[in-house]
Amino acid sequence: MEICLTNINRIHDVLITDIQRRLFKQYNQRKDEFNITDEDYDVQQTLLVDSVLHCETLNDVNDVVCNNQDIFDDYDSINVFTLEGTMNYIFKLLR
């Protein structure tokens, strides 16, 4: 499903903001045994922004969400990995 060009920038913005927030939360909850560094966090942020900015369809957004599934740990995020769930996730972010 193609995303209308007039909406794509807004979807990119809310998606980046939400996933960055989730990554930051995960980063702050890290355990010493994983030895996660600030550089790892920066690389993950860079890859995230790059992947989101290349999203042009709902399927692309679903791929980004599925590739970052470890940050969707709350009960409300269980259905986000389906195409319909991703669409509802985006609608929720846009409200």
Short mmCIF file of N, CA and C in Angstrom, two decimals:
data_model
loop_
_atom_site.label_atom_id
_atom_site.label_comp_id
_atom_site.label_asym_id
_atom_site.label_seq_id
_atom_site.Cartn_x
_atom_site.Cartn_y
_atom_site.Cartn_z
N MET A 1 0.85 -1.17 0.00
CA MET A 1 0.00 0.00 0.00
C MET A 1 0.89 1.24 0.00
N GLU A 2 0.82 2.02 -1.03
CA GLU A 2 1.61 3.24 -1.15
C GLU A 2 1.15 4.27 -0.13
N ILE A 3 2.10 5.02 0.40
CA ILE A 3 1.79 6.12 1.31
C ILE A 3 1.78 7.39 0.49
N CYS A 4 0.73 8.17 0.64
CA CYS A 4 0.58 9.42 -0.09
C CYS A 4 1.77 10.33 0.22
N LEU A 5 2.30 10.96 -0.81
CA LEU A 5 3.48 11.80 -0.68
C LEU A 5 3.28 12.92 0.34
N THR A 6 2.07 13.43 0.45
CA THR A 6 1.82 14.52 1.40
C THR A 6 1.87 14.03 2.85
N ASN A 7 1.67 12.73 3.06
CA ASN A 7 1.67 12.19 4.42
C ASN A 7 2.99 11.53 4.82
N ILE A 8 3.83 11.25 3.86
CA ILE A 8 5.00 10.43 4.13
C ILE A 8 5.98 11.11 5.11
N ASN A 9 6.17 12.42 5.00
CA ASN A 9 7.09 13.10 5.91
C ASN A 9 6.58 13.06 7.35
N ARG A 10 5.30 13.23 7.52
CA ARG A 10 4.72 13.17 8.87
C ARG A 10 4.87 11.77 9.45
N ILE A 11 4.63 10.75 8.64
CA ILE A 11 4.78 9.37 9.10
C ILE A 11 6.24 9.09 9.45
N HIS A 12 7.15 9.57 8.64
CA HIS A 12 8.58 9.41 8.96
C HIS A 12 8.90 10.04 10.31
N ASP A 13 8.40 11.26 10.52
CA ASP A 13 8.69 11.98 11.77
C ASP A 13 8.18 11.24 13.00
N VAL A 14 6.93 10.81 12.97
CA VAL A 14 6.37 10.15 14.16
C VAL A 14 6.98 8.77 14.38
N LEU A 15 7.31 8.08 13.30
CA LEU A 15 7.93 6.76 13.41
C LEU A 15 9.34 6.86 13.99
N ILE A 16 10.11 7.80 13.50
CA ILE A 16 11.46 8.00 14.03
C ILE A 16 11.40 8.38 15.50
N THR A 17 10.53 9.29 15.85
CA THR A 17 10.41 9.74 17.23
C THR A 17 10.03 8.59 18.16
N ASP A 18 9.05 7.80 17.77
CA ASP A 18 8.61 6.70 18.62
C ASP A 18 9.67 5.61 18.77
N ILE A 19 10.28 5.23 17.68
CA ILE A 19 11.29 4.16 17.76
C ILE A 19 12.54 4.66 18.49
N GLN A 20 12.90 5.94 18.31
CA GLN A 20 14.03 6.49 19.07
C GLN A 20 13.72 6.47 20.57
N ARG A 21 12.49 6.79 20.93
CA ARG A 21 12.09 6.77 22.34
C ARG A 21 12.19 5.34 22.89
N ARG A 22 11.75 4.39 22.13
CA ARG A 22 11.81 2.99 22.56
C ARG A 22 13.27 2.50 22.66
N LEU A 23 14.11 2.90 21.70
CA LEU A 23 15.53 2.53 21.75
C LEU A 23 16.21 3.15 22.96
N PHE A 24 15.90 4.39 23.26
CA PHE A 24 16.49 5.07 24.41
C PHE A 24 16.08 4.38 25.70
N LYS A 25 14.82 4.01 25.79
CA LYS A 25 14.34 3.28 26.98
C LYS A 25 15.09 1.96 27.12
N GLN A 26 15.25 1.23 26.03
CA GLN A 26 15.97 -0.04 26.06
C GLN A 26 17.44 0.18 26.41
N TYR A 27 18.02 1.22 25.88
CA TYR A 27 19.43 1.54 26.15
C TYR A 27 19.63 1.83 27.64
N ASN A 28 18.71 2.56 28.24
CA ASN A 28 18.82 2.89 29.66
C ASN A 28 18.58 1.69 30.57
N GLN A 29 17.91 0.68 30.07
CA GLN A 29 17.65 -0.52 30.86
C GLN A 29 18.69 -1.61 30.62
N ARG A 30 19.72 -1.29 29.88
CA ARG A 30 20.73 -2.30 29.51
C ARG A 30 21.41 -2.89 30.74
N LYS A 31 21.93 -4.04 30.55
CA LYS A 31 22.67 -4.76 31.59
C LYS A 31 24.14 -4.75 31.22
N ASP A 32 25.00 -4.78 32.22
CA ASP A 32 26.44 -4.72 31.97
C ASP A 32 26.95 -5.92 31.18
N GLU A 33 26.27 -7.06 31.26
CA GLU A 33 26.78 -8.23 30.56
C GLU A 33 26.74 -8.09 29.04
N PHE A 34 25.94 -7.16 28.54
CA PHE A 34 25.87 -6.97 27.10
C PHE A 34 26.94 -6.00 26.59
N ASN A 35 27.53 -5.22 27.49
CA ASN A 35 28.56 -4.24 27.13
C ASN A 35 28.14 -3.35 25.97
N ILE A 36 26.94 -2.82 26.05
CA ILE A 36 26.44 -1.92 25.02
C ILE A 36 27.08 -0.55 25.26
N THR A 37 27.69 0.00 24.22
CA THR A 37 28.37 1.29 24.34
C THR A 37 27.53 2.38 23.70
N ASP A 38 27.97 3.61 23.93
CA ASP A 38 27.30 4.74 23.29
C ASP A 38 27.46 4.66 21.77
N GLU A 39 28.56 4.13 21.33
CA GLU A 39 28.79 3.99 19.89
C GLU A 39 27.78 3.02 19.28
N ASP A 40 27.49 1.92 19.98
CA ASP A 40 26.48 0.97 19.51
C ASP A 40 25.12 1.65 19.39
N TYR A 41 24.81 2.45 20.40
CA TYR A 41 23.54 3.18 20.42
C TYR A 41 23.48 4.16 19.25
N ASP A 42 24.56 4.89 19.00
CA ASP A 42 24.61 5.84 17.89
C ASP A 42 24.45 5.15 16.54
N VAL A 43 25.10 4.01 16.39
CA VAL A 43 24.98 3.25 15.14
C VAL A 43 23.54 2.78 14.95
N GLN A 44 22.93 2.30 16.00
CA GLN A 44 21.54 1.84 15.92
C GLN A 44 20.61 2.99 15.53
N GLN A 45 20.85 4.17 16.10
CA GLN A 45 20.04 5.35 15.75
C GLN A 45 20.22 5.72 14.28
N THR A 46 21.44 5.68 13.80
CA THR A 46 21.72 6.01 12.41
C THR A 46 21.04 5.03 11.46
N LEU A 47 21.14 3.75 11.78
CA LEU A 47 20.49 2.74 10.95
C LEU A 47 18.97 2.90 10.97
N LEU A 48 18.43 3.24 12.13
CA LEU A 48 17.00 3.45 12.25
C LEU A 48 16.53 4.59 11.35
N VAL A 49 17.16 5.74 11.47
CA VAL A 49 16.75 6.89 10.67
C VAL A 49 16.87 6.58 9.18
N ASP A 50 17.96 5.95 8.79
CA ASP A 50 18.15 5.59 7.39
C ASP A 50 17.05 4.66 6.89
N SER A 51 16.71 3.66 7.68
CA SER A 51 15.68 2.71 7.24
C SER A 51 14.30 3.36 7.18
N VAL A 52 14.00 4.23 8.13
CA VAL A 52 12.68 4.89 8.13
C VAL A 52 12.57 5.86 6.95
N LEU A 53 13.62 6.58 6.67
CA LEU A 53 13.56 7.55 5.58
C LEU A 53 13.43 6.89 4.21
N HIS A 54 13.70 5.59 4.12
CA HIS A 54 13.52 4.86 2.87
C HIS A 54 12.15 4.18 2.77
N CYS A 55 11.31 4.38 3.75
CA CYS A 55 9.96 3.80 3.74
C CYS A 55 9.06 4.58 2.80
N GLU A 56 8.48 3.88 1.85
CA GLU A 56 7.55 4.50 0.91
C GLU A 56 6.20 3.81 0.90
N THR A 57 6.14 2.62 1.47
CA THR A 57 4.88 1.87 1.51
C THR A 57 4.63 1.39 2.94
N LEU A 58 3.42 0.95 3.19
CA LEU A 58 3.09 0.39 4.48
C LEU A 58 3.89 -0.88 4.74
N ASN A 59 4.17 -1.63 3.71
CA ASN A 59 4.99 -2.83 3.84
C ASN A 59 6.42 -2.48 4.28
N ASP A 60 6.96 -1.37 3.79
CA ASP A 60 8.27 -0.91 4.22
C ASP A 60 8.27 -0.57 5.71
N VAL A 61 7.22 0.10 6.15
CA VAL A 61 7.09 0.44 7.58
C VAL A 61 7.00 -0.83 8.40
N ASN A 62 6.24 -1.80 7.91
CA ASN A 62 6.14 -3.09 8.62
C ASN A 62 7.49 -3.77 8.72
N ASP A 63 8.29 -3.70 7.68
CA ASP A 63 9.64 -4.28 7.72
C ASP A 63 10.50 -3.61 8.78
N VAL A 64 10.42 -2.29 8.89
CA VAL A 64 11.19 -1.56 9.91
C VAL A 64 10.75 -1.99 11.31
N VAL A 65 9.45 -2.08 11.50
CA VAL A 65 8.92 -2.49 12.80
C VAL A 65 9.37 -3.91 13.13
N CYS A 66 9.27 -4.81 12.17
CA CYS A 66 9.67 -6.21 12.41
C CYS A 66 11.18 -6.33 12.65
N ASN A 67 11.97 -5.49 12.01
CA ASN A 67 13.41 -5.51 12.22
C ASN A 67 13.82 -4.96 13.58
N ASN A 68 12.92 -4.24 14.23
CA ASN A 68 13.18 -3.67 15.55
C ASN A 68 12.22 -4.26 16.59
N GLN A 69 11.85 -5.52 16.40
CA GLN A 69 10.82 -6.10 17.26
C GLN A 69 11.21 -6.19 18.73
N ASP A 70 12.49 -6.20 19.05
CA ASP A 70 12.90 -6.32 20.45
C ASP A 70 12.57 -5.08 21.27
N ILE A 71 12.28 -3.95 20.62
CA ILE A 71 11.93 -2.74 21.38
C ILE A 71 10.42 -2.61 21.60
N PHE A 72 9.66 -3.48 21.00
CA PHE A 72 8.21 -3.49 21.20
C PHE A 72 7.87 -4.56 22.23
N ASP A 73 8.03 -4.22 23.49
CA ASP A 73 7.91 -5.21 24.55
C ASP A 73 6.63 -5.11 25.37
N ASP A 74 5.86 -4.07 25.18
CA ASP A 74 4.65 -3.94 25.97
C ASP A 74 3.49 -4.71 25.33
N TYR A 75 2.48 -4.98 26.12
CA TYR A 75 1.36 -5.80 25.68
C TYR A 75 0.63 -5.17 24.49
N ASP A 76 0.55 -3.85 24.46
CA ASP A 76 -0.16 -3.17 23.37
C ASP A 76 0.53 -3.34 22.03
N SER A 77 1.80 -3.72 22.04
CA SER A 77 2.57 -3.82 20.80
C SER A 77 2.58 -5.21 20.19
N ILE A 78 1.85 -6.14 20.77
CA ILE A 78 1.88 -7.52 20.30
C ILE A 78 1.45 -7.63 18.84
N ASN A 79 0.42 -6.92 18.46
CA ASN A 79 -0.12 -7.04 17.11
C ASN A 79 0.54 -6.13 16.10
N VAL A 80 1.55 -5.39 16.49
CA VAL A 80 2.17 -4.42 15.60
C VAL A 80 2.95 -5.08 14.47
N PHE A 81 3.23 -6.36 14.57
CA PHE A 81 4.07 -7.04 13.58
C PHE A 81 3.30 -7.55 12.37
N THR A 82 1.99 -7.43 12.37
CA THR A 82 1.21 -7.75 11.18
C THR A 82 1.03 -6.47 10.37
N LEU A 83 0.67 -6.59 9.12
CA LEU A 83 0.47 -5.41 8.29
C LEU A 83 -0.66 -4.54 8.84
N GLU A 84 -1.74 -5.18 9.26
CA GLU A 84 -2.86 -4.45 9.85
C GLU A 84 -2.44 -3.80 11.17
N GLY A 85 -1.67 -4.52 11.97
CA GLY A 85 -1.19 -3.99 13.24
C GLY A 85 -0.27 -2.80 13.04
N THR A 86 0.58 -2.87 12.01
CA THR A 86 1.47 -1.76 11.70
C THR A 86 0.66 -0.53 11.28
N MET A 87 -0.37 -0.75 10.49
CA MET A 87 -1.23 0.35 10.06
C MET A 87 -1.89 1.01 11.28
N ASN A 88 -2.41 0.20 12.20
CA ASN A 88 -3.03 0.75 13.40
C ASN A 88 -2.01 1.46 14.29
N TYR A 89 -0.79 0.93 14.35
CA TYR A 89 0.30 1.56 15.10
C TYR A 89 0.59 2.96 14.54
N ILE A 90 0.66 3.08 13.22
CA ILE A 90 0.91 4.37 12.59
C ILE A 90 -0.24 5.33 12.87
N PHE A 91 -1.48 4.84 12.76
CA PHE A 91 -2.64 5.71 13.06
C PHE A 91 -2.59 6.20 14.49
N LYS A 92 -2.19 5.33 15.41
CA LYS A 92 -2.09 5.70 16.83
C LYS A 92 -1.03 6.79 17.01
N LEU A 93 0.09 6.67 16.31
CA LEU A 93 1.15 7.68 16.42
C LEU A 93 0.71 9.02 15.84
N LEU A 94 -0.13 9.00 14.84
CA LEU A 94 -0.56 10.23 14.16
C LEU A 94 -1.64 11.00 14.91
N ARG A 95 -2.25 10.40 15.93
CA ARG A 95 -3.31 11.14 16.64
C ARG A 95 -2.76 12.23 17.49
#
